[in-house]
Each structure stands twice: as C-alpha cells, then as structure tokens.
Amino acid sequence: MTSIARIPDRLRFDEATPSPRPLVDGFRRRITYLRLSVTDRCDLRCAYCMPERMTFLPRREVLSLEELSELSTAFIARGVTKLRITGGEPLVRRDISDLFTALGRRIGDGLEELTLTTNATRLADHADTLAKAGVRRVNVSLDTLDRDRFAALTRRDALPQVLEGIAAAREAGLRVKLNTVALKGVNEDELRDLIAWAHGERHEVTLIEVMPLGDIEEERLDQYLPLDIVRKRLAKDWTLADSDHSSGGPASFVDIAETGGRLGFIAPHTNNFCANCNRLRVTATGQLYPCLGGGERVDLRAALRSNDPRGQLAEALDAAMIIKPERHHFRMDERGAAPALARHMSTTGG
Ligand code: SAM
Ligand code: SF4
C-alpha cells in the first residue's frame, strides 16, 4: 500500500465536490491546466534560477503527498484536464512515485494528461515507474551539452546522469521534450548544435527567454538573450517555416527543414502570450499563483487544513478566478533592477 492510500475522509474531494463549476476567469479564459510544485528543493543550482546558497522551506510548510493528491482531485473536479508536476526538482522528493501512481489512476477519469518537468538527474531511477503510472511524455530542462559548461551553469557536475536519464526515459517509452533557456554569453554559441542533436534524437526543443524571478547572484540583464535574435541566427543556416502547431501554451513553433524537427519559442519579453492563458500554478506550500508574472495569490493550504476543506477550497478557487490578471508585466530592460518578483522560478515551478 502506498502512503497516498491513507487519506483522511475530511480530505476526500472526489465524490461530492461542492462546487463542480468549471474554472473560468474574469477574462473568460477557461482554466484546464495545473502546474503543481511538489518541492522547492533541488539538486542543481542553475545560475539563472537560484543562488548557490539557496534557503529552502522547512518541510512542515510543504504539503504532504496526501494533500497534493487531494488538491489535484479538487482541481480535476473543476475541469483541470492536464496536470504537470514540477518543483524545484520533483524527483528529489521522497516517495514521489507514490504520488504519480495515485494521480495516474485519474487518467481517463477527468484527467487527460499527467506529466512532469525535471532536470533529469534522477530520471533513470524513475522512468519505468512514471511510464507505468500513465505518464507519456516528460519535459527535461537542458541548457548545454558541454560537461564543463553544464557544471559551471548548474554548479553541479551532473551532465552524464542527465543524459542517462533522457536515454532511460526513451527506453521506457516516454517522449522527451527539451526546454532550453537561451543565455547570453553562456550557451548562445551552442544552441544550433544542441537543437541539431535533439532533433537527431527525435526530441522536440523549446527555447525560453530568461525571466526576472527571484534574487540570484548575477545581473539578469547580462543573461538575457532575446529569442528574435536567436531565430534570425538560426535562419542563416536553416529553413524555418512557421508552424500552426500549438501546445495550448505560450510557445510559438517553427519546423526546421534540415533537421526535420520542431522548435518552440517561449518569449515573454518579445511576444506577449497571455491572451489564451489556460493555467494556474500551485507551490509546494499550497499557494495558488494565477499568473507566473504576478504577485496575486490564494492560500489553498489554509483551505485544505481548515475545518471545512471542501467548502473553503471551492471558495479559494473561485477567488483565484477573480484575481487572475489579464497579463504579466515582466520587464527586462533595467540594469541593476530588483527582480520583477521576489519568488524564484523554483517556487512556482516554471
Ligand atoms: N527542476 C526542474 C527543471 O529544471 O526542469 C523543474 C523546475 S524548473 C524551475 C522549471 C523550468 O524553469 C526549467 O526549464 C528552468 O530552465 C526554467 N527556469 C528557471 N528559472 C528561470 C528563469 N529565471 N527564467 C526562465 N526560465 C527559468
Ligand atoms: Fe533546479 Fe530546475 Fe532551478 Fe535548475 S532550473 S536550479 S534544475 S529548479
């Protein structure tokens, strides 16, 4: 029996959720996608994400696996069909496979897709369990294929484990999509080769612009590489054709004739993508952030741990629909500026 099987009755939402209304925000956007962070901890220290000496949350503040499972069930009851587990690094959380197994039981029963974002350092250990739980694809963050560069960027010498993890995922039948943050002076000279390698391995790739989230030890503006510049550079060597493919998210896509693969661009600074936003984010402490780029939040942990978790949670989700802003207001043009938001990406999970 897994730990998730022992859920107290007061936390069971599945049969009689009091408010099964779909989640629709004030701008008539229907919410169907939840990114759920299961930990703020991580075994890497990517320089654009967190400082070397990161302060992590005390464990008691983090939702238990049971609470995470029940929270997910409550969202599914309100129309969430896609669930992405994220972090920090989700695979560093003890017994995480129990959560995947429990959530996997909801696939076909309200939930259409269960997936995760991972740095892949521990993916080799988990790939089979994930596949058995019903996960079909994983997003792996990989910014360089050069071992020394990887060690400098993530402050850990872990590229071999990451590549082993990606290979294991494929072996287990999982599709792998790579997310690569484009970083000025760090990997910009390598992006073409990284994409060529990935497409050769039949992995999709999405490039991401760095976002001003949380204090790090470096100047953000020094890291920022606008993706329109990257696209122009790639177009010198390759034939890029705009694709009408959509992942239902913020990325726009091109097909590359020479590699036969697809490339995504997530460019919050050069392209505003909020009009079709269908997602919410919940941190490992149960704070619901309706916008990655905003400070608005609703405390779901207080609702979950109250005397009336079902009612309080229904109210909290309704409140989130009211406060979800129309768009983010990231800016990347001010040297020395404080981060747009104090929380790190490892808090909300990207
Ligand atoms: N640890 C996992 C990983 O790296 O895939 C999941 C969490 S990580 C915070 C999720 C994504 O956020 C990763 O693809 C990472 O590259 C990206 N990320 C982190 N900080 C960022 C920032 N400041 N700007 C843009 N992307 C960022
Ligand atoms: Fe960890 Fe992911 Fe942040 Fe890198 S990007 S430090 S792997 S949470």
CSV table of C-alpha atoms and ligand atoms in Angstrom, one decimal:
chain,number,residue,atom,x,y,z
A,1,MET,CA,0.0,0.0,0.0
A,2,THR,CA,1.4,3.4,-0.9
A,3,SER,CA,1.3,6.3,1.6
A,4,ILE,CA,-1.3,8.0,-0.6
A,5,ALA,CA,-3.9,5.3,0.1
A,6,ARG,CA,-4.3,6.6,3.7
A,7,ILE,CA,-6.2,9.8,3.0
A,8,PRO,CA,-8.4,11.1,5.9
A,9,ASP,CA,-12.1,11.3,4.9
A,10,ARG,CA,-12.2,15.1,5.6
A,11,LEU,CA,-9.7,15.5,2.7
A,12,ARG,CA,-11.6,13.3,0.2
A,13,PHE,CA,-13.0,15.5,-2.6
A,14,ASP,CA,-13.7,13.1,-5.4
A,15,GLU,CA,-17.3,12.0,-4.8
A,16,ALA,CA,-19.0,15.2,-3.6
A,17,THR,CA,-17.1,18.3,-4.6
A,18,PRO,CA,-19.5,21.0,-3.6
A,19,SER,CA,-18.7,23.3,-6.5
A,20,PRO,CA,-18.1,21.5,-9.7
A,21,ARG,CA,-18.3,24.7,-11.8
A,22,PRO,CA,-15.6,24.9,-14.4
A,23,LEU,CA,-12.8,27.4,-13.6
A,24,VAL,CA,-13.3,30.5,-15.8
A,25,ASP,CA,-11.5,33.7,-15.0
A,26,GLY,CA,-12.6,37.3,-15.4
A,27,PHE,CA,-11.3,37.4,-19.0
A,28,ARG,CA,-13.4,34.4,-19.9
A,29,ARG,CA,-10.3,32.1,-20.1
A,30,ARG,CA,-11.1,28.6,-19.2
A,31,ILE,CA,-8.6,27.0,-16.8
A,32,THR,CA,-7.7,23.4,-17.7
A,33,TYR,CA,-4.1,23.1,-16.8
A,34,LEU,CA,-2.4,23.0,-13.4
A,35,ARG,CA,1.3,23.1,-12.7
A,36,LEU,CA,1.8,21.6,-9.3
A,37,SER,CA,5.1,22.1,-7.5
A,38,VAL,CA,5.9,19.3,-5.0
A,39,THR,CA,9.0,20.7,-3.5
A,40,ASP,CA,11.1,23.8,-3.7
A,41,ARG,CA,14.3,21.8,-3.2
A,42,CYS,CA,16.7,20.9,-6.0
A,43,ASP,CA,19.9,19.0,-6.5
A,44,LEU,CA,21.2,21.6,-9.1
A,45,ARG,CA,21.8,25.3,-8.7
A,46,CYS,CA,21.2,26.8,-12.2
A,47,ALA,CA,22.7,30.2,-12.1
A,48,TYR,CA,19.6,31.9,-13.7
A,49,CYS,CA,17.2,30.1,-11.3
A,50,MET,CA,18.7,30.3,-7.8
A,51,PRO,CA,21.8,31.3,-5.8
A,52,GLU,CA,24.3,28.7,-4.7
A,53,ARG,CA,23.2,29.2,-1.1
A,54,MET,CA,19.5,28.9,-1.5
A,55,THR,CA,17.3,28.9,1.6
A,56,PHE,CA,14.7,26.1,1.3
A,57,LEU,CA,11.4,25.9,3.1
A,58,PRO,CA,11.1,24.0,6.3
A,59,ARG,CA,9.5,20.6,5.4
A,60,ARG,CA,6.4,21.2,7.7
A,61,GLU,CA,5.3,24.0,5.4
A,62,VAL,CA,5.2,21.8,2.4
A,63,LEU,CA,2.0,19.9,1.5
A,64,SER,CA,2.0,16.2,2.3
A,65,LEU,CA,1.7,13.8,-0.6
A,66,GLU,CA,-1.9,13.1,0.5
A,67,GLU,CA,-2.7,16.8,0.4
A,68,LEU,CA,-1.1,17.1,-3.0
A,69,SER,CA,-3.1,14.2,-4.3
A,70,GLU,CA,-6.4,15.6,-2.9
A,71,LEU,CA,-5.7,19.0,-4.1
A,72,SER,CA,-5.2,17.6,-7.6
A,73,THR,CA,-8.5,15.8,-7.3
A,74,ALA,CA,-10.3,19.0,-6.4
A,75,PHE,CA,-8.8,20.7,-9.5
A,76,ILE,CA,-9.8,17.8,-11.7
A,77,ALA,CA,-13.4,18.1,-10.4
A,78,ARG,CA,-13.3,21.7,-11.5
A,79,GLY,CA,-12.3,20.9,-15.1
A,80,VAL,CA,-8.5,20.6,-15.0
A,81,THR,CA,-7.5,18.0,-17.6
A,82,LYS,CA,-3.8,18.5,-17.7
A,83,LEU,CA,-1.5,18.2,-14.7
A,84,ARG,CA,2.2,18.9,-14.7
A,85,ILE,CA,4.3,18.0,-11.7
A,86,THR,CA,7.2,20.4,-11.1
A,87,GLY,CA,9.4,21.9,-8.5
A,88,GLY,CA,12.3,22.6,-7.5
A,89,GLU,CA,13.2,19.2,-8.7
A,90,PRO,CA,10.2,16.9,-8.4
A,91,LEU,CA,12.2,13.7,-8.4
A,92,VAL,CA,14.2,14.7,-5.3
A,93,ARG,CA,11.0,14.4,-3.2
A,94,ARG,CA,10.9,11.1,-1.2
A,95,ASP,CA,8.1,8.7,-2.3
A,96,ILE,CA,7.3,10.9,-5.3
A,97,SER,CA,6.5,7.7,-7.3
A,98,ASP,CA,3.5,7.1,-4.9
A,99,LEU,CA,2.1,10.5,-6.0
A,100,PHE,CA,2.5,9.6,-9.7
A,101,THR,CA,0.9,6.3,-9.1
A,102,ALA,CA,-2.1,7.8,-7.3
A,103,LEU,CA,-2.6,10.6,-9.9
A,104,GLY,CA,-2.1,8.2,-12.7
A,105,ARG,CA,-5.3,6.5,-11.6
A,106,ARG,CA,-7.2,9.6,-12.5
A,107,ILE,CA,-6.2,9.4,-16.2
A,108,GLY,CA,-9.3,8.8,-18.2
A,109,ASP,CA,-11.4,9.8,-15.2
A,110,GLY,CA,-11.3,13.6,-15.7
A,111,LEU,CA,-7.6,13.8,-16.2
A,112,GLU,CA,-6.3,13.6,-19.8
A,113,GLU,CA,-2.6,14.1,-19.2
A,114,LEU,CA,-0.2,13.7,-16.4
A,115,THR,CA,3.3,14.9,-17.0
A,116,LEU,CA,6.4,16.4,-15.3
A,117,THR,CA,9.2,18.9,-15.7
A,118,THR,CA,12.5,17.6,-14.5
A,119,ASN,CA,16.2,18.3,-14.7
A,120,ALA,CA,16.6,14.5,-15.3
A,121,THR,CA,19.4,13.9,-12.9
A,122,ARG,CA,17.2,11.1,-11.3
A,123,LEU,CA,15.1,10.3,-14.3
A,124,ALA,CA,16.9,7.0,-14.9
A,125,ASP,CA,15.6,5.7,-11.5
A,126,HIS,CA,12.0,6.8,-12.1
A,127,ALA,CA,11.4,6.4,-15.8
A,128,ASP,CA,9.8,3.0,-15.6
A,129,THR,CA,7.5,3.9,-12.7
A,130,LEU,CA,6.4,7.1,-14.5
A,131,ALA,CA,5.6,5.2,-17.6
A,132,LYS,CA,3.6,2.6,-15.6
A,133,ALA,CA,1.7,5.4,-13.8
A,134,GLY,CA,0.5,6.6,-17.2
A,135,VAL,CA,3.0,9.4,-17.9
A,136,ARG,CA,3.5,9.6,-21.7
A,137,ARG,CA,6.0,12.5,-22.0
A,138,VAL,CA,8.3,14.5,-19.9
A,139,ASN,CA,9.9,17.9,-20.2
A,140,VAL,CA,13.6,17.9,-19.5
A,141,SER,CA,15.5,21.1,-18.9
A,142,LEU,CA,18.9,21.0,-20.6
A,143,ASP,CA,20.8,24.2,-21.5
A,144,THR,CA,24.1,22.8,-22.7
A,145,LEU,CA,25.7,19.5,-23.9
A,146,ASP,CA,29.1,20.5,-22.8
A,147,ARG,CA,30.1,18.9,-19.5
A,148,ASP,CA,32.2,21.7,-18.1
A,149,ARG,CA,29.7,24.3,-19.2
A,150,PHE,CA,26.9,22.3,-17.5
A,151,ALA,CA,28.9,22.1,-14.3
A,152,ALA,CA,29.6,25.9,-14.4
A,153,LEU,CA,25.9,26.8,-15.2
A,154,THR,CA,24.2,24.4,-12.7
A,155,ARG,CA,27.1,24.4,-10.2
A,156,ARG,CA,27.0,20.6,-10.2
A,157,ASP,CA,28.9,18.1,-12.5
A,158,ALA,CA,25.8,16.1,-13.5
A,159,LEU,CA,25.5,16.1,-17.3
A,160,PRO,CA,26.3,12.3,-17.6
A,161,GLN,CA,23.3,11.5,-15.2
A,162,VAL,CA,21.1,13.8,-17.2
A,163,LEU,CA,21.9,12.2,-20.5
A,164,GLU,CA,21.4,8.8,-18.9
A,165,GLY,CA,18.0,9.9,-17.6
A,166,ILE,CA,17.0,11.1,-21.0
A,167,ALA,CA,18.0,7.8,-22.5
A,168,ALA,CA,16.2,5.8,-19.8
A,169,ALA,CA,13.0,7.9,-20.4
A,170,ARG,CA,13.1,7.0,-24.1
A,171,GLU,CA,13.8,3.3,-23.3
A,172,ALA,CA,10.7,3.4,-21.0
A,173,GLY,CA,8.6,4.7,-23.9
A,174,LEU,CA,8.3,8.3,-22.7
A,175,ARG,CA,8.5,11.1,-25.2
A,176,VAL,CA,11.1,13.8,-24.2
A,177,LYS,CA,10.8,17.5,-24.9
A,178,LEU,CA,13.8,19.6,-24.1
A,179,ASN,CA,13.5,23.1,-22.6
A,180,THR,CA,16.5,25.3,-23.1
A,181,VAL,CA,16.9,28.7,-21.6
A,182,ALA,CA,18.8,30.9,-24.1
A,183,LEU,CA,21.6,32.7,-22.2
A,184,LYS,CA,23.7,35.4,-23.5
A,185,GLY,CA,27.4,34.5,-23.4
A,186,VAL,CA,26.7,31.1,-21.9
A,187,ASN,CA,25.1,28.8,-24.5
A,188,GLU,CA,24.3,31.1,-27.4
A,189,ASP,CA,27.1,29.7,-29.5
A,190,GLU,CA,25.8,26.2,-28.9
A,191,LEU,CA,22.1,26.5,-29.5
A,192,ARG,CA,22.3,25.4,-33.1
A,193,ASP,CA,24.2,22.2,-32.2
A,194,LEU,CA,22.0,21.5,-29.3
A,195,ILE,CA,18.9,21.7,-31.5
A,196,ALA,CA,20.5,19.6,-34.2
A,197,TRP,CA,21.5,16.9,-31.6
A,198,ALA,CA,18.0,16.9,-30.1
A,199,HIS,CA,16.2,16.6,-33.4
A,200,GLY,CA,18.7,13.8,-34.4
A,201,GLU,CA,17.4,12.0,-31.3
A,202,ARG,CA,13.8,12.9,-32.2
A,203,HIS,CA,13.3,15.2,-29.2
A,204,GLU,CA,11.4,18.4,-29.6
A,205,VAL,CA,13.1,21.5,-28.3
A,206,THR,CA,11.7,24.7,-26.9
A,207,LEU,CA,13.9,27.8,-26.3
A,208,ILE,CA,13.0,30.1,-23.4
A,209,GLU,CA,13.9,33.7,-22.6
A,210,VAL,CA,15.2,34.2,-19.1
A,211,MET,CA,12.7,35.8,-16.8
A,212,PRO,CA,13.4,38.2,-13.8
A,213,LEU,CA,12.2,35.9,-11.0
A,214,GLY,CA,13.9,35.9,-7.6
A,215,ASP,CA,17.3,37.1,-6.5
A,216,ILE,CA,20.3,35.4,-8.0
A,217,GLU,CA,24.0,36.2,-7.7
A,218,GLU,CA,24.2,37.6,-11.3
A,219,GLU,CA,22.9,40.6,-13.2
A,220,ARG,CA,19.8,39.3,-15.1
A,221,LEU,CA,20.3,41.6,-18.0
A,222,ASP,CA,23.7,40.1,-18.7
A,223,GLN,CA,21.9,36.7,-19.1
A,224,TYR,CA,19.1,37.9,-21.3
A,225,LEU,CA,19.2,36.8,-24.9
A,226,PRO,CA,16.1,37.9,-26.9
A,227,LEU,CA,14.8,34.9,-29.0
A,228,ASP,CA,14.1,37.0,-32.1
A,229,ILE,CA,17.9,37.4,-32.3
A,230,VAL,CA,18.3,33.6,-31.9
A,231,ARG,CA,15.7,32.9,-34.6
A,232,LYS,CA,17.5,35.3,-37.0
A,233,ARG,CA,20.8,33.5,-36.4
A,234,LEU,CA,19.3,30.0,-36.9
A,235,ALA,CA,17.6,31.2,-40.1
A,236,LYS,CA,21.0,31.9,-41.6
A,237,ASP,CA,21.8,28.1,-41.6
A,238,TRP,CA,18.3,26.6,-41.7
A,239,THR,CA,15.0,26.9,-43.4
A,240,LEU,CA,12.5,27.8,-40.7
A,241,ALA,CA,8.8,27.5,-41.5
A,242,ASP,CA,6.2,28.9,-39.1
A,243,SER,CA,4.1,26.1,-37.8
A,244,ASP,CA,0.4,26.2,-36.7
A,245,HIS,CA,1.2,23.5,-34.1
A,246,SER,CA,0.0,24.6,-30.6
A,247,SER,CA,0.8,23.0,-27.3
A,248,GLY,CA,-2.1,25.0,-25.8
A,249,GLY,CA,0.6,27.2,-24.1
A,250,PRO,CA,2.7,30.2,-24.6
A,251,ALA,CA,5.1,28.7,-27.2
A,252,SER,CA,5.1,29.5,-30.9
A,253,PHE,CA,6.7,26.9,-33.2
A,254,VAL,CA,8.7,26.5,-36.4
A,255,ASP,CA,9.5,23.4,-38.4
A,256,ILE,CA,13.2,23.2,-39.5
A,257,ALA,CA,13.5,21.6,-42.9
A,258,GLU,CA,17.1,20.5,-42.5
A,259,THR,CA,16.7,18.7,-39.1
A,260,GLY,CA,13.2,17.5,-39.7
A,261,GLY,CA,12.3,18.6,-36.2
A,262,ARG,CA,10.1,21.2,-34.5
A,263,LEU,CA,11.4,24.1,-32.4
A,264,GLY,CA,9.4,26.1,-29.9
A,265,PHE,CA,10.0,29.7,-28.7
A,266,ILE,CA,8.7,30.9,-25.3
A,267,ALA,CA,9.4,34.7,-25.4
A,268,PRO,CA,7.6,36.6,-22.7
A,269,HIS,CA,9.6,39.7,-23.4
A,270,THR,CA,9.4,39.8,-27.2
A,271,ASN,CA,6.0,38.2,-27.6
A,272,ASN,CA,3.1,38.5,-25.1
A,273,PHE,CA,1.3,35.2,-24.8
A,274,CYS,CA,-1.3,35.9,-22.1
A,275,ALA,CA,-4.5,36.1,-24.1
A,276,ASN,CA,-5.0,32.4,-24.3
A,277,CYS,CA,-3.6,31.5,-20.8
A,278,ASN,CA,-5.3,28.4,-19.5
A,279,ARG,CA,-3.1,27.6,-16.5
A,280,LEU,CA,-2.7,28.0,-12.8
A,281,ARG,CA,0.3,27.3,-10.6
A,282,VAL,CA,0.4,25.9,-7.1
A,283,THR,CA,3.5,26.0,-5.0
A,284,ALA,CA,4.7,23.1,-2.7
A,285,THR,CA,3.2,25.1,0.2
A,286,GLY,CA,-0.2,25.2,-1.5
A,287,GLN,CA,-0.1,28.9,-2.6
A,288,LEU,CA,-2.0,29.3,-5.8
A,289,TYR,CA,-0.5,31.8,-8.2
A,290,PRO,CA,-2.9,32.5,-11.0
A,291,CYS,CA,-0.1,34.3,-13.0
A,292,LEU,CA,3.6,33.3,-13.2
A,293,GLY,CA,4.4,37.0,-13.6
A,294,GLY,CA,2.2,38.4,-10.9
A,295,GLY,CA,2.1,38.5,-7.1
A,296,GLU,CA,-1.6,37.7,-6.8
A,297,ARG,CA,-2.1,34.5,-4.7
A,298,VAL,CA,-4.6,32.4,-2.8
A,299,ASP,CA,-3.7,30.2,0.1
A,300,LEU,CA,-5.0,26.7,-0.6
A,301,ARG,CA,-3.1,25.1,2.3
A,302,ALA,CA,-5.1,27.1,4.8
A,303,ALA,CA,-8.3,25.9,3.0
A,304,LEU,CA,-7.1,22.3,2.9
A,305,ARG,CA,-6.2,22.4,6.6
A,306,SER,CA,-9.3,24.2,7.7
A,307,ASN,CA,-12.4,22.6,9.4
A,308,ASP,CA,-14.2,22.7,6.1
A,309,PRO,CA,-11.7,21.8,3.4
A,310,ARG,CA,-14.2,21.2,0.7
A,311,GLY,CA,-16.1,24.4,1.1
A,312,GLN,CA,-13.0,26.6,1.8
A,313,LEU,CA,-11.2,25.1,-1.2
A,314,ALA,CA,-14.2,25.8,-3.5
A,315,GLU,CA,-14.2,29.4,-2.3
A,316,ALA,CA,-10.5,29.8,-2.7
A,317,LEU,CA,-10.6,28.5,-6.3
A,318,ASP,CA,-13.4,31.0,-7.1
A,319,ALA,CA,-11.3,33.8,-5.6
A,320,ALA,CA,-8.4,32.8,-7.8
A,321,MET,CA,-10.6,33.2,-10.9
A,322,ILE,CA,-11.4,36.7,-9.8
A,323,ILE,CA,-7.8,37.8,-9.2
A,324,LYS,CA,-6.2,36.2,-12.2
A,325,PRO,CA,-4.7,39.2,-14.1
A,326,GLU,CA,-5.1,39.8,-17.8
A,327,ARG,CA,-1.4,39.6,-18.5
A,328,HIS,CA,2.1,39.5,-17.0
A,329,HIS,CA,4.2,42.6,-16.6
A,330,PHE,CA,7.8,41.3,-16.9
A,331,ARG,CA,10.4,43.8,-17.9
A,332,MET,CA,13.9,43.0,-18.9
A,333,ASP,CA,15.3,46.4,-19.7
A,334,GLU,CA,16.6,47.8,-16.5
A,335,ARG,CA,20.2,47.1,-15.4
A,336,GLY,CA,20.5,46.6,-11.6
A,337,ALA,CA,16.8,46.4,-11.2
A,338,ALA,CA,15.3,44.3,-8.4
A,339,PRO,CA,13.7,41.1,-9.7
A,340,ALA,CA,10.2,41.7,-11.1
A,341,LEU,CA,9.1,39.2,-8.5
A,342,ALA,CA,10.9,38.1,-5.3
A,343,ARG,CA,9.9,34.5,-5.7
A,344,HIS,CA,12.2,32.2,-7.6
A,345,MET,CA,11.1,30.1,-10.6
A,346,SER,CA,11.8,27.0,-8.4
A,347,THR,CA,9.0,28.2,-6.1
A,348,THR,CA,6.3,28.2,-8.8
A,349,GLY,CA,7.9,25.6,-11.0
A,350,GLY,CA,8.1,27.4,-14.3
B,1,SAM,N1,13.9,21.4,-11.7
B,1,SAM,C1,13.1,21.2,-12.8
B,1,SAM,C2,13.7,21.6,-14.1
B,1,SAM,O1,14.7,22.3,-14.1
B,1,SAM,O2,13.2,21.2,-15.2
B,1,SAM,C3,11.7,21.8,-12.7
B,1,SAM,C4,11.6,23.2,-12.2
B,1,SAM,S1,12.4,24.5,-13.1
B,1,SAM,C5,12.1,25.9,-12.1
B,1,SAM,C6,11.3,24.7,-14.5
B,1,SAM,C7,11.9,25.4,-15.7
B,1,SAM,O3,12.1,26.8,-15.3
B,1,SAM,C8,13.2,24.9,-16.2
B,1,SAM,O4,13.0,24.6,-17.6
B,1,SAM,C9,14.1,26.1,-16.0
B,1,SAM,O5,15.1,26.2,-17.0
B,1,SAM,C10,13.2,27.3,-16.0
B,1,SAM,N2,13.7,28.4,-15.3
B,1,SAM,C11,14.2,28.6,-14.0
B,1,SAM,N3,14.4,29.8,-13.7
B,1,SAM,C12,14.1,30.6,-14.8
B,1,SAM,C13,14.2,32.0,-15.2
B,1,SAM,N4,14.6,32.9,-14.3
B,1,SAM,N5,13.8,32.3,-16.4
B,1,SAM,C14,13.4,31.4,-17.3
B,1,SAM,N6,13.3,30.1,-17.1
B,1,SAM,C15,13.7,29.7,-15.8
B,2,SF4,FE1,16.8,23.3,-10.1
B,2,SF4,FE2,15.2,23.4,-12.2
B,2,SF4,FE3,16.0,25.6,-10.9
B,2,SF4,FE4,17.8,24.3,-12.3
B,2,SF4,S1,16.0,25.3,-13.1
B,2,SF4,S2,18.1,25.1,-10.1
B,2,SF4,S3,17.2,22.2,-12.0
B,2,SF4,S4,14.7,24.0,-10.1
